[in-house]
PDB file of C-alpha atoms in Angstrom:
ATOM      1  CA  MET A   1      30.066  13.231  45.310  1.00 55.00           C
ATOM      2  CA  SER A   2      30.047  10.801  42.052  1.00 62.00           C
ATOM      3  CA  ASP A   3      27.731   8.139  43.893  1.00 65.00           C
ATOM      4  CA  HIS A   4      25.349  10.513  45.531  1.00 68.00           C
ATOM      5  CA  ARG A   5      22.279   9.320  43.214  1.00 75.00           C
ATOM      6  CA  GLU A   6      22.794   5.991  44.506  1.00 81.00           C
ATOM      7  CA  ILE A   7      22.896   7.360  48.207  1.00 84.00           C
ATOM      8  CA  MET A   8      20.027   9.598  47.713  1.00 81.00           C
ATOM      9  CA  GLU A   9      17.695   6.917  46.089  1.00 82.00           C
ATOM     10  CA  SER A  10      18.571   4.488  49.034  1.00 85.00           C
ATOM     11  CA  VAL A  11      18.581   6.494  51.961  1.00 85.00           C
ATOM     12  CA  ALA A  12      15.044   6.793  53.788  1.00 86.00           C
ATOM     13  CA  GLN A  13      14.772  10.339  54.521  1.00 86.00           C
ATOM     14  CA  TYR A  14      12.976  12.079  57.292  1.00 87.00           C
ATOM     15  CA  GLU A  15      10.841  15.149  57.884  1.00 85.00           C
ATOM     16  CA  HIS A  16      12.996  17.693  59.703  1.00 85.00           C
ATOM     17  CA  VAL A  17      15.981  16.227  58.721  1.00 87.00           C
ATOM     18  CA  ASN A  18      18.612  17.714  56.250  1.00 87.00           C
ATOM     19  CA  TYR A  19      20.114  15.627  53.528  1.00 89.00           C
ATOM     20  CA  PRO A  20      22.449  18.173  51.787  1.00 91.00           C
ATOM     21  CA  VAL A  21      24.621  17.026  48.867  1.00 92.00           C
ATOM     22  CA  LEU A  22      28.022  18.178  48.080  1.00 91.00           C
ATOM     23  CA  THR A  23      27.986  20.066  44.540  1.00 91.00           C
ATOM     24  CA  PRO A  24      31.366  21.549  43.130  1.00 85.00           C
ATOM     25  CA  ASN A  25      29.760  22.775  39.951  1.00 89.00           C
ATOM     26  CA  LEU A  26      26.418  23.456  38.095  1.00 92.00           C
ATOM     27  CA  LYS A  27      26.693  19.738  36.549  1.00 90.00           C
ATOM     28  CA  GLY A  28      26.823  18.257  40.135  1.00 89.00           C
ATOM     29  CA  PHE A  29      23.959  20.533  41.341  1.00 93.00           C
ATOM     30  CA  LEU A  30      21.738  19.521  38.276  1.00 92.00           C
ATOM     31  CA  SER A  31      22.527  15.960  39.129  1.00 90.00           C
ATOM     32  CA  ALA A  32      21.595  16.618  42.764  1.00 90.00           C
ATOM     33  CA  VAL A  33      18.198  18.067  42.141  1.00 92.00           C
ATOM     34  CA  ASP A  34      17.372  15.400  39.954  1.00 90.00           C
ATOM     35  CA  VAL A  35      17.544  12.578  42.620  1.00 87.00           C
ATOM     36  CA  GLY A  36      15.589  15.017  45.077  1.00 88.00           C
ATOM     37  CA  ALA A  37      18.219  17.018  46.661  1.00 91.00           C
ATOM     38  CA  LYS A  38      16.633  19.901  48.944  1.00 93.00           C
ATOM     39  CA  GLU A  39      19.722  21.316  49.913  1.00 95.00           C
ATOM     40  CA  VAL A  40      23.108  21.370  48.703  1.00 96.00           C
ATOM     41  CA  ALA A  41      26.882  22.538  49.860  1.00 97.00           C
ATOM     42  CA  VAL A  42      29.291  24.152  47.728  1.00 96.00           C
ATOM     43  CA  PHE A  43      33.169  24.279  49.268  1.00 95.00           C
ATOM     44  CA  THR A  44      36.406  26.157  48.987  1.00 96.00           C
ATOM     45  CA  ALA A  45      39.103  26.956  51.484  1.00 96.00           C
ATOM     46  CA  ALA A  46      40.772  29.926  53.033  1.00 97.00           C
ATOM     47  CA  SER A  47      44.062  28.574  51.223  1.00 96.00           C
ATOM     48  CA  GLU A  48      45.312  28.807  47.846  1.00 96.00           C
ATOM     49  CA  GLU A  49      47.602  25.969  47.744  1.00 94.00           C
ATOM     50  CA  PHE A  50      45.092  23.883  49.619  1.00 93.00           C
ATOM     51  CA  ASN A  51      42.207  24.880  47.326  1.00 92.00           C
ATOM     52  CA  HIS A  52      44.559  24.133  44.025  1.00 92.00           C
ATOM     53  CA  ARG A  53      45.331  20.614  45.479  1.00 90.00           C
ATOM     54  CA  ASN A  54      41.752  19.851  46.547  1.00 86.00           C
ATOM     55  CA  ILE A  55      39.566  21.196  43.593  1.00 87.00           C
ATOM     56  CA  ASN A  56      42.313  22.088  40.914  1.00 90.00           C
ATOM     57  CA  CYS A  57      41.441  25.948  40.998  1.00 93.00           C
ATOM     58  CA  THR A  58      41.928  29.280  42.889  1.00 95.00           C
ATOM     59  CA  ILE A  59      39.806  30.688  45.461  1.00 96.00           C
ATOM     60  CA  ASN A  60      38.383  33.136  43.347  1.00 96.00           C
ATOM     61  CA  GLU A  61      37.683  30.659  40.571  1.00 95.00           C
ATOM     62  CA  SER A  62      35.981  28.397  42.866  1.00 94.00           C
ATOM     63  CA  ILE A  63      33.453  31.104  43.909  1.00 95.00           C
ATOM     64  CA  ASN A  64      32.847  32.157  40.319  1.00 95.00           C
ATOM     65  CA  ARG A  65      31.875  28.576  39.761  1.00 93.00           C
ATOM     66  CA  PHE A  66      29.053  28.712  42.401  1.00 95.00           C
ATOM     67  CA  VAL A  67      27.558  31.730  40.676  1.00 96.00           C
ATOM     68  CA  PRO A  68      25.259  29.595  38.227  1.00 96.00           C
ATOM     69  CA  ILE A  69      24.774  27.063  41.292  1.00 97.00           C
ATOM     70  CA  MET A  70      23.531  29.989  43.366  1.00 97.00           C
ATOM     71  CA  ASP A  71      21.317  31.379  40.505  1.00 96.00           C
ATOM     72  CA  ARG A  72      19.504  28.005  39.938  1.00 96.00           C
ATOM     73  CA  ALA A  73      19.345  27.480  43.435  1.00 97.00           C
ATOM     74  CA  LYS A  74      17.536  30.582  43.995  1.00 96.00           C
ATOM     75  CA  ASP A  75      14.865  29.670  41.332  1.00 96.00           C
ATOM     76  CA  LEU A  76      14.416  26.179  42.686  1.00 96.00           C
ATOM     77  CA  ASN A  77      14.145  27.440  46.502  1.00 96.00           C
ATOM     78  CA  ILE A  78      16.998  25.080  47.158  1.00 97.00           C
ATOM     79  CA  ARG A  79      18.966  26.172  50.104  1.00 97.00           C
ATOM     80  CA  VAL A  80      22.843  26.314  49.653  1.00 98.00           C
ATOM     81  CA  ARG A  81      25.360  25.863  52.343  1.00 98.00           C
ATOM     82  CA  GLY A  82      28.882  27.368  52.283  1.00 98.00           C
ATOM     83  CA  TYR A  83      31.910  25.544  53.592  1.00 97.00           C
ATOM     84  CA  VAL A  84      35.355  27.162  54.017  1.00 98.00           C
ATOM     85  CA  SER A  85      38.266  24.698  54.739  1.00 95.00           C
ATOM     86  CA  THR A  86      41.650  25.457  56.478  1.00 96.00           C
ATOM     87  CA  VAL A  87      40.346  27.957  58.603  1.00 98.00           C
ATOM     88  CA  VAL A  88      43.300  28.136  61.168  1.00 97.00           C
ATOM     89  CA  GLY A  89      45.978  26.128  59.629  1.00 96.00           C
ATOM     90  CA  CYS A  90      47.000  24.484  56.088  1.00 94.00           C
ATOM     91  CA  PRO A  91      49.434  21.640  55.651  1.00 91.00           C
ATOM     92  CA  TYR A  92      51.072  23.559  52.620  1.00 93.00           C
ATOM     93  CA  GLU A  93      50.766  27.536  53.987  1.00 94.00           C
ATOM     94  CA  GLY A  94      50.802  27.108  57.446  1.00 95.00           C
ATOM     95  CA  ASN A  95      48.666  29.392  59.577  1.00 97.00           C
ATOM     96  CA  ILE A  96      45.765  31.107  58.187  1.00 98.00           C
ATOM     97  CA  ASP A  97      45.373  35.235  58.543  1.00 98.00           C
ATOM     98  CA  PRO A  98      41.607  35.158  59.858  1.00 98.00           C
ATOM     99  CA  LYS A  99      40.919  38.155  57.628  1.00 98.00           C
ATOM    100  CA  LYS A 100      41.251  35.880  54.371  1.00 98.00           C
ATOM    101  CA  VAL A 101      38.828  33.632  56.259  1.00 98.00           C
ATOM    102  CA  ALA A 102      36.218  36.518  56.938  1.00 98.00           C
ATOM    103  CA  GLU A 103      36.807  37.470  53.287  1.00 98.00           C
ATOM    104  CA  VAL A 104      35.894  34.097  51.676  1.00 98.00           C
ATOM    105  CA  SER A 105      33.122  33.618  54.077  1.00 98.00           C
ATOM    106  CA  GLN A 106      31.658  37.026  53.401  1.00 98.00           C
ATOM    107  CA  ARG A 107      31.507  36.199  49.632  1.00 98.00           C
ATOM    108  CA  LEU A 108      29.830  33.109  50.248  1.00 98.00           C
ATOM    109  CA  PHE A 109      26.841  34.907  52.572  1.00 98.00           C
ATOM    110  CA  GLU A 110      26.628  37.686  49.969  1.00 98.00           C
ATOM    111  CA  MET A 111      26.291  35.293  47.182  1.00 96.00           C
ATOM    112  CA  GLY A 112      23.169  33.790  49.490  1.00 97.00           C
ATOM    113  CA  CYS A 113      24.542  30.596  51.318  1.00 98.00           C
ATOM    114  CA  TYR A 114      22.408  30.267  54.220  1.00 98.00           C
ATOM    115  CA  GLU A 115      25.158  29.442  56.383  1.00 98.00           C
ATOM    116  CA  ILE A 116      28.935  29.333  56.525  1.00 98.00           C
ATOM    117  CA  SER A 117      30.731  26.139  58.120  1.00 98.00           C
ATOM    118  CA  LEU A 118      34.247  27.373  59.200  1.00 98.00           C
ATOM    119  CA  GLY A 119      36.396  23.974  58.849  1.00 97.00           C
ATOM    120  CA  ASP A 120      39.518  23.274  60.816  1.00 96.00           C
ATOM    121  CA  THR A 121      40.327  20.835  58.143  1.00 93.00           C
ATOM    122  CA  ILE A 122      43.532  19.637  59.600  1.00 93.00           C
ATOM    123  CA  GLY A 123      42.687  20.146  63.155  1.00 94.00           C
ATOM    124  CA  VAL A 124      45.520  22.426  64.038  1.00 95.00           C
ATOM    125  CA  GLY A 125      43.197  25.116  65.984  1.00 97.00           C
ATOM    126  CA  THR A 126      43.473  25.874  69.772  1.00 98.00           C
ATOM    127  CA  PRO A 127      40.378  27.725  71.545  1.00 98.00           C
ATOM    128  CA  GLU A 128      42.714  30.829  70.854  1.00 98.00           C
ATOM    129  CA  SER A 129      43.163  30.707  67.334  1.00 98.00           C
ATOM    130  CA  VAL A 130      39.487  29.358  66.728  1.00 98.00           C
ATOM    131  CA  SER A 131      38.121  32.418  68.790  1.00 98.00           C
ATOM    132  CA  ARG A 132      40.284  35.035  67.174  1.00 98.00           C
ATOM    133  CA  MET A 133      39.162  33.755  63.669  1.00 98.00           C
ATOM    134  CA  ILE A 134      35.321  33.625  64.319  1.00 98.00           C
ATOM    135  CA  GLU A 135      35.497  37.041  66.084  1.00 98.00           C
ATOM    136  CA  GLU A 136      37.018  38.363  62.816  1.00 98.00           C
ATOM    137  CA  VAL A 137      34.356  36.511  60.803  1.00 98.00           C
ATOM    138  CA  SER A 138      31.436  37.518  62.676  1.00 98.00           C
ATOM    139  CA  LYS A 139      32.411  41.159  61.894  1.00 98.00           C
ATOM    140  CA  TYR A 140      31.062  40.286  58.301  1.00 98.00           C
ATOM    141  CA  VAL A 141      28.848  37.495  58.689  1.00 98.00           C
ATOM    142  CA  PRO A 142      26.145  37.173  61.568  1.00 98.00           C
ATOM    143  CA  ILE A 143      27.080  34.830  64.065  1.00 98.00           C
ATOM    144  CA  GLN A 144      23.551  32.953  63.491  1.00 98.00           C
ATOM    145  CA  HIS A 145      24.640  32.131  60.176  1.00 98.00           C
ATOM    146  CA  LEU A 146      28.132  30.219  61.133  1.00 98.00           C
ATOM    147  CA  ALA A 147      28.597  27.039  61.900  1.00 98.00           C
ATOM    148  CA  ILE A 148      31.795  25.045  63.184  1.00 98.00           C
ATOM    149  CA  HIS A 149      33.754  22.037  61.622  1.00 97.00           C
ATOM    150  CA  CYS A 150      36.497  20.782  63.760  1.00 96.00           C
ATOM    151  CA  HIS A 151      39.029  17.940  62.902  1.00 94.00           C
ATOM    152  CA  ASP A 152      40.228  16.030  65.990  1.00 93.00           C
ATOM    153  CA  THR A 153      44.114  15.719  64.964  1.00 92.00           C
ATOM    154  CA  TYR A 154      45.389  17.312  68.093  1.00 93.00           C
ATOM    155  CA  GLY A 155      42.492  16.224  70.590  1.00 94.00           C
ATOM    156  CA  GLN A 156      41.390  19.955  70.666  1.00 97.00           C
ATOM    157  CA  ALA A 157      38.351  19.508  68.996  1.00 97.00           C
ATOM    158  CA  LEU A 158      35.762  19.792  71.787  1.00 98.00           C
ATOM    159  CA  ALA A 159      37.668  22.641  73.514  1.00 98.00           C
ATOM    160  CA  ASN A 160      37.475  24.559  70.070  1.00 98.00           C
ATOM    161  CA  ILE A 161      33.757  24.030  69.761  1.00 98.00           C
ATOM    162  CA  LEU A 162      33.114  25.151  73.547  1.00 98.00           C
ATOM    163  CA  ALA A 163      34.940  28.228  72.346  1.00 98.00           C
ATOM    164  CA  SER A 164      32.705  28.537  69.241  1.00 98.00           C
ATOM    165  CA  LEU A 165      29.630  28.215  71.700  1.00 98.00           C
ATOM    166  CA  MET A 166      30.697  30.539  74.242  1.00 98.00           C
ATOM    167  CA  LEU A 167      30.893  33.159  71.118  1.00 98.00           C
ATOM    168  CA  GLY A 168      27.379  32.402  70.095  1.00 98.00           C
ATOM    169  CA  ILE A 169      27.612  29.886  67.377  1.00 98.00           C
ATOM    170  CA  ARG A 170      24.984  27.400  67.542  1.00 97.00           C
ATOM    171  CA  VAL A 171      25.681  24.690  64.822  1.00 97.00           C
ATOM    172  CA  VAL A 172      28.326  22.034  64.843  1.00 98.00           C
ATOM    173  CA  ASP A 173      29.578  19.875  62.382  1.00 97.00           C
ATOM    174  CA  SER A 174      30.314  16.230  63.430  1.00 97.00           C
ATOM    175  CA  SER A 175      31.320  12.589  62.465  1.00 96.00           C
ATOM    176  CA  VAL A 176      29.559   9.659  64.162  1.00 97.00           C
ATOM    177  CA  ALA A 177      32.491   7.790  65.441  1.00 96.00           C
ATOM    178  CA  GLY A 178      34.901  10.167  64.367  1.00 94.00           C
ATOM    179  CA  ILE A 179      35.289   8.405  61.067  1.00 91.00           C
ATOM    180  CA  GLY A 180      36.599  10.239  57.930  1.00 84.00           C
ATOM    181  CA  GLY A 181      39.465  12.489  57.038  1.00 74.00           C
ATOM    182  CA  CYS A 182      40.754  14.482  54.007  1.00 70.00           C
ATOM    183  CA  PRO A 183      42.924  12.995  51.367  1.00 65.00           C
ATOM    184  CA  TYR A 184      44.887  16.308  50.860  1.00 61.00           C
ATOM    185  CA  ALA A 185      45.689  16.973  54.374  1.00 68.00           C
ATOM    186  CA  LYS A 186      48.305  14.313  55.239  1.00 68.00           C
ATOM    187  CA  GLY A 187      47.845  12.949  58.921  1.00 65.00           C
ATOM    188  CA  ALA A 188      44.426  14.639  59.430  1.00 73.00           C
ATOM    189  CA  THR A 189      41.992  12.641  61.547  1.00 78.00           C
ATOM    190  CA  GLY A 190      38.343  12.397  60.990  1.00 82.00           C
ATOM    191  CA  ASN A 191      35.633  15.297  61.959  1.00 91.00           C
ATOM    192  CA  VAL A 192      35.054  15.316  65.555  1.00 96.00           C
ATOM    193  CA  ALA A 193      32.899  12.366  66.594  1.00 97.00           C
ATOM    194  CA  THR A 194      29.260  12.919  67.282  1.00 98.00           C
ATOM    195  CA  GLU A 195      29.212  11.122  70.514  1.00 98.00           C
ATOM    196  CA  ASP A 196      31.828  13.170  71.963  1.00 98.00           C
ATOM    197  CA  VAL A 197      30.069  16.305  70.987  1.00 98.00           C
ATOM    198  CA  VAL A 198      26.604  15.303  72.154  1.00 98.00           C
ATOM    199  CA  TYR A 199      27.936  13.912  75.495  1.00 98.00           C
ATOM    200  CA  MET A 200      29.588  17.348  76.268  1.00 98.00           C
ATOM    201  CA  LEU A 201      26.571  19.215  75.113  1.00 98.00           C
ATOM    202  CA  ASN A 202      24.365  17.260  77.530  1.00 98.00           C
ATOM    203  CA  GLY A 203      26.738  18.011  80.362  1.00 97.00           C
ATOM    204  CA  LEU A 204      26.164  21.553  79.464  1.00 97.00           C
ATOM    205  CA  GLY A 205      22.343  21.394  79.470  1.00 96.00           C
ATOM    206  CA  VAL A 206      22.273  21.912  76.033  1.00 96.00           C
ATOM    207  CA  GLU A 207      19.069  20.090  74.384  1.00 94.00           C
ATOM    208  CA  THR A 208      20.140  18.160  71.105  1.00 94.00           C
ATOM    209  CA  GLY A 209      17.227  15.647  70.486  1.00 93.00           C
ATOM    210  CA  VAL A 210      19.629  13.375  70.071  1.00 96.00           C
ATOM    211  CA  ASP A 211      19.386  10.111  71.723  1.00 97.00           C
ATOM    212  CA  LEU A 212      23.495   9.198  72.794  1.00 98.00           C
ATOM    213  CA  ASP A 213      22.847   5.358  73.529  1.00 97.00           C
ATOM    214  CA  LYS A 214      21.268   4.983  69.862  1.00 98.00           C
ATOM    215  CA  LEU A 215      24.112   7.310  68.708  1.00 98.00           C
ATOM    216  CA  VAL A 216      26.717   5.005  70.144  1.00 98.00           C
ATOM    217  CA  ASP A 217      24.653   1.938  68.677  1.00 97.00           C
ATOM    218  CA  VAL A 218      25.033   3.671  64.789  1.00 97.00           C
ATOM    219  CA  GLY A 219      28.680   4.294  65.321  1.00 97.00           C
ATOM    220  CA  ASN A 220      29.310   0.502  66.263  1.00 97.00           C
ATOM    221  CA  TYR A 221      27.280  -0.625  63.595  1.00 97.00           C
ATOM    222  CA  ILE A 222      29.144   1.739  60.835  1.00 96.00           C
ATOM    223  CA  CYS A 223      32.489   0.728  62.129  1.00 96.00           C
ATOM    224  CA  LYS A 224      31.848  -2.929  62.164  1.00 96.00           C
ATOM    225  CA  TYR A 225      30.810  -2.739  58.694  1.00 96.00           C
ATOM    226  CA  LEU A 226      34.009  -0.585  57.663  1.00 95.00           C
ATOM    227  CA  ASN A 227      36.121  -2.777  60.126  1.00 96.00           C
ATOM    228  CA  ILE A 228      37.380   0.233  61.923  1.00 93.00           C
ATOM    229  CA  THR A 229      37.768   1.152  65.334  1.00 94.00           C
ATOM    230  CA  PRO A 230      35.513   3.864  66.748  1.00 95.00           C
ATOM    231  CA  ARG A 231      37.509   6.836  67.158  1.00 93.00           C
ATOM    232  CA  SER A 232      35.022   8.301  69.680  1.00 96.00           C
ATOM    233  CA  ARG A 233      36.093   7.857  73.578  1.00 97.00           C
ATOM    234  CA  VAL A 234      32.324   8.254  74.587  1.00 98.00           C
ATOM    235  CA  ASN A 235      31.517   5.446  72.104  1.00 98.00           C
ATOM    236  CA  VAL A 236      34.325   3.273  73.390  1.00 97.00           C
ATOM    237  CA  ALA A 237      33.569   4.254  77.077  1.00 97.00           C
ATOM    238  CA  LEU A 238      29.630   3.569  76.979  1.00 97.00           C
ATOM    239  CA  THR A 239      29.923   0.360  75.211  1.00 97.00           C
ATOM    240  CA  ASN A 240      32.739  -1.137  77.615  1.00 96.00           C
ATOM    241  CA  LYS A 241      30.064   0.092  80.200  1.00 94.00           C
ATOM    242  CA  LYS A 242      27.173  -1.996  78.390  1.00 92.00           C
ATOM    243  CA  ASN A 243      29.324  -5.031  77.832  1.00 91.00           C
ATOM    244  CA  GLN A 244      30.023  -5.399  81.617  1.00 86.00           C
TER     245      GLN A 244
END
């Protein structure tokens, strides 16, 4: 977050593509606006202990910090997306009650977040636990305002995304080549690989507008630069096929 100015000023921005900036407080929001951000994101968790270790405050304190951000965003016509972490499990508290997720999500939605991303931060969810959570949250936040964000620690991300689609969710967060992770969730891998999600959606006949071959090239470029191996099975399979 400290380098978003450098990033925003160097990234070529295209029409119809969103470039949201994480803004934990008003200072971060104003800095993001100063470099031309048209959308920002605020984040909290459904676990008190995780929230404390991640941003050093309670859930309630974190949400209270968002009030001035929401007020200024409304004045400036800037969209705000809300993130809720640890929606099915926490490395410190264990299983999370779906009612707690619903409570936090409802507060963010009523504050003015246009969309709430539900994050299985440590990737412990299964289709059953993720479905129960979404069913509870959607009682208070319309399904069209929800997104799913799955880490693939236990190899369940695609199954959980499919379960979410079956319940009506149409927005999926993902990471090219599956890179990333969470420093406050020991052992958690990165977000589900975009290549794997797009391949599955193509097989379901869902139009994404994403060129899978170009996506694989992007994943390989990033991984080469970072000197890491792609965590996407689709990336590896298509790259091997191309190199045969």
